[in-house]
Every structure is written in C-alpha cells, then in structure tokens.
CSV table of C-alpha atoms and ligand atoms in Angstrom, one decimal:
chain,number,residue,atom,x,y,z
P,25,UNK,CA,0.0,0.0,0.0
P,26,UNK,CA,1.6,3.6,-0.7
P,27,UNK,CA,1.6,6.2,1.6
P,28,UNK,CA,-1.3,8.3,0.1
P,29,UNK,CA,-3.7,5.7,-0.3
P,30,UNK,CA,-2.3,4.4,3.6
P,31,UNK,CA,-3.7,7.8,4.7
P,32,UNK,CA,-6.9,8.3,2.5
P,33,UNK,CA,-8.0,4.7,4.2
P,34,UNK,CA,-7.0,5.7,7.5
P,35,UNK,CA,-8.9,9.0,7.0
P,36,UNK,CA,-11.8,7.0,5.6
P,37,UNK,CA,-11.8,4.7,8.3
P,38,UNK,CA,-11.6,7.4,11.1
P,39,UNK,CA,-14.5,9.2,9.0
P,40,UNK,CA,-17.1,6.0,9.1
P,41,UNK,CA,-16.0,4.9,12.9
P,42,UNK,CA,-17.1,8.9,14.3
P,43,UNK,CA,-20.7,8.9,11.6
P,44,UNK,CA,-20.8,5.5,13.1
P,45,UNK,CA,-20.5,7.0,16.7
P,46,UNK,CA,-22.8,10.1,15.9
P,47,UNK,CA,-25.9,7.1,14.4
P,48,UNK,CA,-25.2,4.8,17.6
P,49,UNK,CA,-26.4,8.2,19.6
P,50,UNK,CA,-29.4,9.4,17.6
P,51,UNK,CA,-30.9,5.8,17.4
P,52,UNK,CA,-30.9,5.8,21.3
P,53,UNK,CA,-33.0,8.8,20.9
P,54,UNK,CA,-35.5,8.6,18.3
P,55,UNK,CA,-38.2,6.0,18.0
P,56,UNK,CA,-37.2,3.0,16.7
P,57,UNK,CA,-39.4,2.0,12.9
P,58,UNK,CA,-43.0,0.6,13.1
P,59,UNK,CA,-43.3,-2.9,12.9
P,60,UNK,CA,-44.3,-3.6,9.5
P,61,UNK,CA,-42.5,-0.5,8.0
P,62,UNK,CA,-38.7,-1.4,8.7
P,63,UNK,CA,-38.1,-2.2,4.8
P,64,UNK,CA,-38.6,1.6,3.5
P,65,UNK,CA,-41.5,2.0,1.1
P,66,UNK,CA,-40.8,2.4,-2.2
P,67,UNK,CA,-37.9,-0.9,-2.2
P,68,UNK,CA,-38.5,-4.0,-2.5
P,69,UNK,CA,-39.9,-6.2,0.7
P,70,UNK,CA,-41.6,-2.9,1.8
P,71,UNK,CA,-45.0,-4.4,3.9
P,72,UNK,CA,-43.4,-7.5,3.4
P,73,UNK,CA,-43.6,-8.3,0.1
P,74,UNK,CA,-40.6,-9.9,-1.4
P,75,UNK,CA,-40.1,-9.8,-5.3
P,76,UNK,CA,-40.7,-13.4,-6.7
P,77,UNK,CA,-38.1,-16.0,-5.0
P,78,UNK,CA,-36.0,-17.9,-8.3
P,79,UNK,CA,-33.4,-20.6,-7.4
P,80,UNK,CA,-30.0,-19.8,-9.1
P,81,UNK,CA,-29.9,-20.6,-12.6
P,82,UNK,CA,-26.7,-23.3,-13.6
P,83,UNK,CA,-25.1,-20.2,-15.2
P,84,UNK,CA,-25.1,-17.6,-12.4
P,85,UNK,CA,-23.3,-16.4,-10.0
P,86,UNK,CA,-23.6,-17.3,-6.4
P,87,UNK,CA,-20.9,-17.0,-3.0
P,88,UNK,CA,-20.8,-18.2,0.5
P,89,UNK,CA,-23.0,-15.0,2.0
P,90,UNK,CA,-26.7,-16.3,1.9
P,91,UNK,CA,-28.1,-12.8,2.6
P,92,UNK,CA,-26.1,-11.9,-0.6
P,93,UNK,CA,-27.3,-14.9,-2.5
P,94,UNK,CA,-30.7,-14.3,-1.0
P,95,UNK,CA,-30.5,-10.6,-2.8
P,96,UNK,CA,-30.1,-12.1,-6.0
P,97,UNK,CA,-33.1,-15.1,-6.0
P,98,UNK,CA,-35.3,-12.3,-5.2
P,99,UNK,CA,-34.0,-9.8,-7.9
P,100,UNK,CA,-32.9,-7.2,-5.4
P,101,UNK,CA,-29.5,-7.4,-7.2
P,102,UNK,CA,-29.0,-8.5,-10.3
P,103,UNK,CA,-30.6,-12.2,-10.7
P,104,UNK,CA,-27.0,-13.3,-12.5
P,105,UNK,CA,-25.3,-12.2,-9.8
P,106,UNK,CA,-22.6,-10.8,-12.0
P,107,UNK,CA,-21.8,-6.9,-12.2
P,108,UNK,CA,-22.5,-5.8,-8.9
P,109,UNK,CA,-21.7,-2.3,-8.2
P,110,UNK,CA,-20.1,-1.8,-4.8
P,111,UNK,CA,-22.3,1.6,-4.1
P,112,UNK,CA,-25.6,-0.2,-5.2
P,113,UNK,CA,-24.9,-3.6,-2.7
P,114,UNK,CA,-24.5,-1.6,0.4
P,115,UNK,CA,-27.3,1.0,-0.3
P,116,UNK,CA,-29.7,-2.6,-1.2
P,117,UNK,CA,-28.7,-3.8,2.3
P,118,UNK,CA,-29.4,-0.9,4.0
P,119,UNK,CA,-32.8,-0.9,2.8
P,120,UNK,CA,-33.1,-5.1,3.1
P,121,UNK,CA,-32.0,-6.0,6.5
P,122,UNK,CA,-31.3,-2.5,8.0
P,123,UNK,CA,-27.5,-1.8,9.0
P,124,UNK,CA,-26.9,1.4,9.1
P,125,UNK,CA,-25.2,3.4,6.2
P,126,UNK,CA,-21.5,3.3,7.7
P,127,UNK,CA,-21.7,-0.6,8.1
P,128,UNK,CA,-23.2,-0.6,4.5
P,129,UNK,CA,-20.0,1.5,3.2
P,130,UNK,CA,-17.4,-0.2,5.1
P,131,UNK,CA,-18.4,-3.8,4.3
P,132,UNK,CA,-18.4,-2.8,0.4
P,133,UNK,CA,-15.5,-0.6,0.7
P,134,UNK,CA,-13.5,-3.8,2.3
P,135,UNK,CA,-14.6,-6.0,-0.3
P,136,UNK,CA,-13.2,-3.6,-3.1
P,137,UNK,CA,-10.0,-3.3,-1.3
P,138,UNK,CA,-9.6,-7.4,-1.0
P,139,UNK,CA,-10.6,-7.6,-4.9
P,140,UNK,CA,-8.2,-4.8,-5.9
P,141,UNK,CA,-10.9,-2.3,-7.1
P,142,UNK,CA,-12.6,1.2,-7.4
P,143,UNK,CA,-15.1,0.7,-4.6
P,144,UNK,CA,-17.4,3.9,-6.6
P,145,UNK,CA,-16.4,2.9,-10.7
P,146,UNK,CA,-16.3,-0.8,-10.9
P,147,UNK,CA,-18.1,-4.0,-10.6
P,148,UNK,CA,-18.1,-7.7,-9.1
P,149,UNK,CA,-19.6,-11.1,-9.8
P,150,UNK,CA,-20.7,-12.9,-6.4
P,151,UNK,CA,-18.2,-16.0,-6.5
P,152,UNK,CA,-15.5,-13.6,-6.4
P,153,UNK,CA,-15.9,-12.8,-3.1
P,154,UNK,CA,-15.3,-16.6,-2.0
P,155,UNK,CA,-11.5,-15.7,-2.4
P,156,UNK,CA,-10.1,-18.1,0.7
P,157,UNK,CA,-9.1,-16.0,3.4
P,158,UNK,CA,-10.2,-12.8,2.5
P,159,UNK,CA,-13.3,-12.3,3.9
P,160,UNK,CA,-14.4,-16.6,3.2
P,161,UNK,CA,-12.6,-18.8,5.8
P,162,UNK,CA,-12.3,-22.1,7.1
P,163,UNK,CA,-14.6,-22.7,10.3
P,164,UNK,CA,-18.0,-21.5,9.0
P,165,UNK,CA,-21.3,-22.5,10.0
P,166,UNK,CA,-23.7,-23.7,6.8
P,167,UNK,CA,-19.8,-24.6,4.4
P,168,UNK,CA,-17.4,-26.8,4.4
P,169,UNK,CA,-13.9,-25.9,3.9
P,170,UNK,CA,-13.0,-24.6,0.9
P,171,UNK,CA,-9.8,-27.1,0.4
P,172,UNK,CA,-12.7,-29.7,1.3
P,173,UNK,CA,-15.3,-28.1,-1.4
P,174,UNK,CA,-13.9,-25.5,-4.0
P,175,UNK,CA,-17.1,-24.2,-5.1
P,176,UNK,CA,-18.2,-22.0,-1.7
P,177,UNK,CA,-21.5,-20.8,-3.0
P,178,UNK,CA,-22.4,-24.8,-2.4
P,179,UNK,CA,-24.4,-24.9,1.0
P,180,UNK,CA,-23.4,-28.0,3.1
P,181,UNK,CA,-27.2,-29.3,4.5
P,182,UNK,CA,-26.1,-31.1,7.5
P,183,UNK,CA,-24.0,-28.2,8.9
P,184,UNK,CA,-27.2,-26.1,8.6
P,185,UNK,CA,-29.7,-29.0,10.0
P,186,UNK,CA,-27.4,-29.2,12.9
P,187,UNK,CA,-26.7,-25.5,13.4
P,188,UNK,CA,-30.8,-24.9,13.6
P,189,UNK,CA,-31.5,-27.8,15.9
P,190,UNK,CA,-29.3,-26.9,18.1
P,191,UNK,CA,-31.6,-23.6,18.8
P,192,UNK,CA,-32.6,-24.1,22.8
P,193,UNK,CA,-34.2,-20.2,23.2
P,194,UNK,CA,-38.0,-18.9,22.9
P,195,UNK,CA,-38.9,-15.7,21.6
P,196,UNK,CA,-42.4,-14.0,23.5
P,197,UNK,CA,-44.3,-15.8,20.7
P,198,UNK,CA,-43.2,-19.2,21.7
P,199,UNK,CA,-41.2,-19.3,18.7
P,200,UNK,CA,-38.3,-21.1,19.1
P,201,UNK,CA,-35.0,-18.7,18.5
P,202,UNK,CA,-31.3,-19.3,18.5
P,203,UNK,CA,-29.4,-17.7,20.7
P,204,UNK,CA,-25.8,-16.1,21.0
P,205,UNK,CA,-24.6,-19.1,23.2
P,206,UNK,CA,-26.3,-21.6,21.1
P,207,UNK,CA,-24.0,-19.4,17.7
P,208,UNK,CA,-21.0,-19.7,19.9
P,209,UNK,CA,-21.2,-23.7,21.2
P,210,UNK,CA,-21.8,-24.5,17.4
P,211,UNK,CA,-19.2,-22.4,16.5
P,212,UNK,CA,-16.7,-24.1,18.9
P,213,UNK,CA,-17.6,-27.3,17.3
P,214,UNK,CA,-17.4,-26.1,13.3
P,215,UNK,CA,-13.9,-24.9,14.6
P,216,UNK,CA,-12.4,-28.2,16.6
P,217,UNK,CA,-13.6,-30.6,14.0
P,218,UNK,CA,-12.6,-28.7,10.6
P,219,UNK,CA,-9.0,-28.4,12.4
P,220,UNK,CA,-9.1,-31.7,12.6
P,221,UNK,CA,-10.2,-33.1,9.3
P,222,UNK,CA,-8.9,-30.1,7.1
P,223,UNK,CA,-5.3,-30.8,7.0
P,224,UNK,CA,-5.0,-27.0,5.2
P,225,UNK,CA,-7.5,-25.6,7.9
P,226,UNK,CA,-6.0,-21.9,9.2
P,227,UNK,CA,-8.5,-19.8,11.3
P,228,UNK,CA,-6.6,-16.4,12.4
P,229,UNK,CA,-8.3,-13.9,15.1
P,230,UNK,CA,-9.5,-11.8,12.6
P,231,UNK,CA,-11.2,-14.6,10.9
P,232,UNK,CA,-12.8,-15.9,13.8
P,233,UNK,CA,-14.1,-12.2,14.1
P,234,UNK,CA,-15.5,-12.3,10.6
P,235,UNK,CA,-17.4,-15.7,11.6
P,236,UNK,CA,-18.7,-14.3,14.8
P,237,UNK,CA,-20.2,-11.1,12.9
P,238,UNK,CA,-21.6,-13.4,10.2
P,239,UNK,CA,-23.2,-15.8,13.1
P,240,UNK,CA,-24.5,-12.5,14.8
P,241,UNK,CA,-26.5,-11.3,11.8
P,242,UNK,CA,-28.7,-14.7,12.9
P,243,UNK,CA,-29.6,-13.5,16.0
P,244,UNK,CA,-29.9,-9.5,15.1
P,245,UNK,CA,-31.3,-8.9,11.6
P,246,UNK,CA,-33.8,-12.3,12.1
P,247,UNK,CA,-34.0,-12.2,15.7
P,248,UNK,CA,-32.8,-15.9,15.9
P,249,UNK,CA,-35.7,-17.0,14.6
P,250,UNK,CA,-35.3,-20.9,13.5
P,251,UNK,CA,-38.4,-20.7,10.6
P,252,UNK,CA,-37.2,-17.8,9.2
P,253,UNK,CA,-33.7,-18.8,9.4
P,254,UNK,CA,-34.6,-22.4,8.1
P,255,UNK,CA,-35.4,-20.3,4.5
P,256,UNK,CA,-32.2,-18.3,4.8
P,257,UNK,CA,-30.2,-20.8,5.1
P,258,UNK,CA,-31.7,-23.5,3.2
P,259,UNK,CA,-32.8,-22.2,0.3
P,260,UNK,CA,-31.2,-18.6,0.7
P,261,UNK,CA,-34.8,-17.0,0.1
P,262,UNK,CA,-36.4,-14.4,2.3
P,263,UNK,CA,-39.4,-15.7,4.0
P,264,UNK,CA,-43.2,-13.6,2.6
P,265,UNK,CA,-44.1,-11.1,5.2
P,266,UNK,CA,-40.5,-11.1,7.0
P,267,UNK,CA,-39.0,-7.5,7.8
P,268,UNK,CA,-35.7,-7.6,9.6
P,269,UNK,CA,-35.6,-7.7,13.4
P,270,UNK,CA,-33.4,-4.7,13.4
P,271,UNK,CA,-35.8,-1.4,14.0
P,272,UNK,CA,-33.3,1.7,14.8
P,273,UNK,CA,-33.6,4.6,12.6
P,274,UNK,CA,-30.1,4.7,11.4
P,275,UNK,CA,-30.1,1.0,11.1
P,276,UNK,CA,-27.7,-1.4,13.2
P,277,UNK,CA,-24.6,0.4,13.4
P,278,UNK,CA,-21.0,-0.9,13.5
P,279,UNK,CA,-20.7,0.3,17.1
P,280,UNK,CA,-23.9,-1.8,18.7
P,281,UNK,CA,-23.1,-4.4,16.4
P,282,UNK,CA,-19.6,-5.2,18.3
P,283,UNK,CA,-21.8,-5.9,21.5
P,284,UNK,CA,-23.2,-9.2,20.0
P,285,UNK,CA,-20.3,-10.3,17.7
P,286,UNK,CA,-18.0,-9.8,21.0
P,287,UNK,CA,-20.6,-11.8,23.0
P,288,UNK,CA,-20.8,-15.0,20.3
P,289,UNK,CA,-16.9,-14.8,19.8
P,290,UNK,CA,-16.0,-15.0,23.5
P,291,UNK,CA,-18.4,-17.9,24.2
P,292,UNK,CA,-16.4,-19.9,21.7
P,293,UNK,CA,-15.0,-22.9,23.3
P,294,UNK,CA,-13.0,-25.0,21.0
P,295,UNK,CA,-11.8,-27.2,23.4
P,296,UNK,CA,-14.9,-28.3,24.5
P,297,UNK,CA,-15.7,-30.2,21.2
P,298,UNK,CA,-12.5,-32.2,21.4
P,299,UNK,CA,-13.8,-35.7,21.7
P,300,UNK,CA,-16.7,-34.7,18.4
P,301,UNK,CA,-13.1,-34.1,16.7
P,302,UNK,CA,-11.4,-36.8,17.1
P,303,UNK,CA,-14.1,-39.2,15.9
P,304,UNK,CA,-14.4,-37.2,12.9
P,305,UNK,CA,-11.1,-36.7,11.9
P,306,UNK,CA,-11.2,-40.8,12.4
P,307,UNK,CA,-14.4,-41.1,10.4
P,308,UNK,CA,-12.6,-38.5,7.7
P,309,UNK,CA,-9.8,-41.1,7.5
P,310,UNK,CA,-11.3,-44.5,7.7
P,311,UNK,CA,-11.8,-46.2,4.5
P,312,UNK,CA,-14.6,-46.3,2.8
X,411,LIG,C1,-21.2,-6.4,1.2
X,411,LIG,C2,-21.6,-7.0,2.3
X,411,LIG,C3,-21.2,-8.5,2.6
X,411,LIG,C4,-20.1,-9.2,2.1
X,411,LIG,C5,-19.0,-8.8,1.2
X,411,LIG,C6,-20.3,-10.5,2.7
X,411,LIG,C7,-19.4,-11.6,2.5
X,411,LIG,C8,-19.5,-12.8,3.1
X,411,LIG,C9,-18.6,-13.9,2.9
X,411,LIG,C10,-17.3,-13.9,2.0
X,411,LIG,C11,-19.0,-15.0,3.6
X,411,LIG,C12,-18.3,-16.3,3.8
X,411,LIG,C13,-17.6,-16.3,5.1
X,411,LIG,C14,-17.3,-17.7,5.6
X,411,LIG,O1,-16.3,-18.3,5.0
X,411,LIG,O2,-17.9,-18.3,6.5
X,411,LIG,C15,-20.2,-14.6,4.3
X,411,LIG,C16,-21.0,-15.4,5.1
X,411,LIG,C17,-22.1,-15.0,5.7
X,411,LIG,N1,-22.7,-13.8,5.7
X,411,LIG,FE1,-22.1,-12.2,4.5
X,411,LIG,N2,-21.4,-10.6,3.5
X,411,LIG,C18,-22.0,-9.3,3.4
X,411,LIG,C19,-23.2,-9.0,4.0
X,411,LIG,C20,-23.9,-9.8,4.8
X,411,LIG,C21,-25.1,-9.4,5.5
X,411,LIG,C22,-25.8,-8.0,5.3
X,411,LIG,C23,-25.6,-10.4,6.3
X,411,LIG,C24,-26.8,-10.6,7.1
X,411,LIG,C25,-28.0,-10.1,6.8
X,411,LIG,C26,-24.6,-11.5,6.1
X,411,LIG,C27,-24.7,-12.7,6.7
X,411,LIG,C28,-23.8,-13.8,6.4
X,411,LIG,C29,-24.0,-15.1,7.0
X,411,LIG,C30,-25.1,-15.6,7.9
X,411,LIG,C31,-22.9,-15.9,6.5
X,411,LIG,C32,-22.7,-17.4,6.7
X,411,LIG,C33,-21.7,-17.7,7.8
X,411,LIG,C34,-21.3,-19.1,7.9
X,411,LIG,O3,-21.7,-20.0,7.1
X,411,LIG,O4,-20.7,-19.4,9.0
X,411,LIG,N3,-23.6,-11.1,5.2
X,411,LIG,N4,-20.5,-13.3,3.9
C-alpha cells in the first residue's frame, strides 16, 4: 500500500467509525421504525412483500453469503449475480436487512479493497468474493472448507440442519430462537472438527471475528428465529411477510453491532468439542 492511499484509508476509516459513533447516539434517541414498516417503502420487501423468490440458474453467480445470495433469488441485485456495483450492494442492504449506512460503506469498501478495485467505478460477480481468506474462511457455520469443497456458493445441508437444531431459546411468541450461546457452542464445534479433518484448515483472530459477525446477523437482523432462518439458510430466500428484526432509525450500526459479535466470539470454546473431533477426523480417515 503507498503512503497516500495508507492515509486516505486511515482518513476514511476514522470518518465511518465517528458517523458510526454520531448514528449509535441518535438511534438511542429517536423511536425505533414501526413494525411492518422497517423495509422503507418504495424498495423492494416494503410491507413484506418480497419480489418473486427464483433458485440460481446453472449459469449464475452465487458466493458463501446467503443474505447476498438471497438478494439475488429475489432480484434485489441483479438475478445473475454478476456486475454488482459496490455503491448499489451496500445502499440494497441498507434498505433489506437494516444496518446502518457506515456498516453498509465499510463492508463494500472492504470488499473492493480485497478484490483490488474502485469501490465507486467498478463492478463484481458474487463468487468472487469466496477468495479463501479474505473475507471466506475455514470454520463456518452452513460450508465446508474450501480445500474440502472449491465451489463455496455450495451450502453443506447437515452443517445447517445441525446448526438450527441446536436452537434451545424462545422468543415472547413461543417461537423457538437461536441464541448467542447456542451461535458460539456451534461455533466451537465447526472450529475443533474442521481443524481436525482439514489438513490446510487456518482460522486467524480476525477470521474468527469475521465468523462471529456473520453468526450474529442470525440473532440481530432475524431475531434468531429458526423458521425464518430455516429459509435463509436452506434455500437462501427471504421468507413472505418477513422484515428484519433490526428497527433503529439509522439501522444497526457498526458500534452496537460489536456488542453481540464480542458476545458469540467470546463464548467460543474450542476445546470443549475435542472428543466430536477426534471421531471425525477418524471417520474422515477410515476407508470407505
Ligand atoms: C457487502 C456485504 C457483505 C459481504 C462482502 C459478505 C461476504 C460474506 C462472505 C465472503 C461470507 C463467507 C464467510 C465464511 O467463509 O464463513 C459470508 C458469510 C455470511 N454472511 Fe455475508 N457478506 C455481506 C453482508 C452480509 C449481511 C448484510 C448479512 C446478514 C444479513 C450477512 C450474513 C452472512 C452469514 C449468515 C454468513 C454465513 C456464515 C457461515 O456459514 O458461517 N452477510 N458473507
């Protein structure tokens, strides 16, 4: 990185943490959205109503982010999933699962930066964000590793039938709801056994940190919610009539985010999971 583009990120970065600061204030303030008006009117999935839900076509282009993937099937992006503008993704998951603008510019303006491009001029295809170790990593919660399958748009069923069953909370509806303890324990697990059966596994601290923020969108934008997340994860499609759980004003900022990714990452405990690892590194091995 050269010294003026060191600074202009540092400035940028500086800039987005202090709007983040000054939306983290104001939402504590004003009155959170109405129920049933969270999606703004006038975008898609405003009341509700989600544009028609298509399974990916053979020919498009799909990654390992089901809410990104879940964009597309409904034709909130591009149904191809190929020229994405950086600006138009974060201003379509503003209005979709309600972060707040500085979340929805940083994420984007990261994802440039990792591809190597202008984050206002140019354009991505979905798969291209699967580049291991960038923002995609070993560990996760509904994939298997990519040196175990290349293709990380490909959900791996168990992982996800496991992840929701292991849901023990209850919202005020008697719904039952995942919760931040039942995201960490799981993600414990996911993290002993791939390091066991992945000989190529690597999982560094800011990785984990990306999984923890991913596993925290489950319990903040759909409120844990196991039907709802059985469709978002399953078949990456937005359920009819679901809004997201988030209702500030300004959206979930980066700020009040950290509470619940810092609550599922420090719950993680690895070395609770190390018998479930050994017997599947020995299943992994054992011929077939
Ligand atoms: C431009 C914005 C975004 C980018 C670039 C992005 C990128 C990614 C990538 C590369 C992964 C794979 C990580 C892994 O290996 O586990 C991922 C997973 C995930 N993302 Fe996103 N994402 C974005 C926005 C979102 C939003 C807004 C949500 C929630 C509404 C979300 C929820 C998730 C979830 C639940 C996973 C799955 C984690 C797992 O399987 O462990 N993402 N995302």
């Amino acid at each position: 990185m050269g010294f003026f583009s060191g600074v202009s990120r540092l400035i940028f970065d500086v800039g987005i943490l202090s709007w983040d600061v000054l939306l983290t204030l104001s939402n504590l303030v004003r009155r959170n959205r109405r129920i049933g008006h969270v999606t703004p009117e006038g975008h898609p999935g405003y009341g509700g109503h989600w544009p028609e839900y298509r399974p990916p076509k053979e020919t498009d282009s799909r990654c390992s982010c089901p809410a990104l993937n879940a964009m597309a099937n409904h034709g909130i992006i591009s149904r191809s999933g190929r020229e994405i503008s950086f600006v138009e993704i974060g201003y379509h998951i503003r209005a979709t699962y309600n972060f707040s603008s500085t979340f929805c510019s940083f994420v984007p303006h990261f994802a440039a930066r990792m591809l190597k491009r202008s984050y206002s001029e140019d354009t991505f295809d979905l798969e291209e964000l699967d580049l291991h170790n960038a923002i995609e990593h070993d560990g996760s919660l509904s994939r298997l590793d990519s040196a175990l399958e290349r293709k990380q748009s490909t959900k791996h069923v168990p992982f996800i039938e496991e992840l929701l069953a292991a849901a023990t909370g209850k919202d005020k509806n008697g719904d039952t709801v995942i919760t931040t303890r039942d995201l960490s324990r799981m993600l414990g697990k996911r993290r002993a056994v791939a390091r066991a059966v992945n000989k190529e596994f690597s999982l560094s601290l800011f990785h984990k940190i990306f999984g923890s923020t991913n596993a925290a969108t489950l319990v903040t934008v759909f409120g844990g919610r196991v039907d709802h997340l059985h469709s978002f994860l399953h078949h990456e499609q937005l359920p009819e009539g679901w809004e997201s759980r988030i209702r500030q004003p300004h959206g979930l900022t980066l700020m009040t985010f950290n509470k619940t990714i810092l609550g599922v990452e420090l719950g993680v405990r690895e070395q609770d999971w190390a018998e479930a690892a050994r017997e599947a590194a020995e299943r992994h091995t054992a011929p077939a």
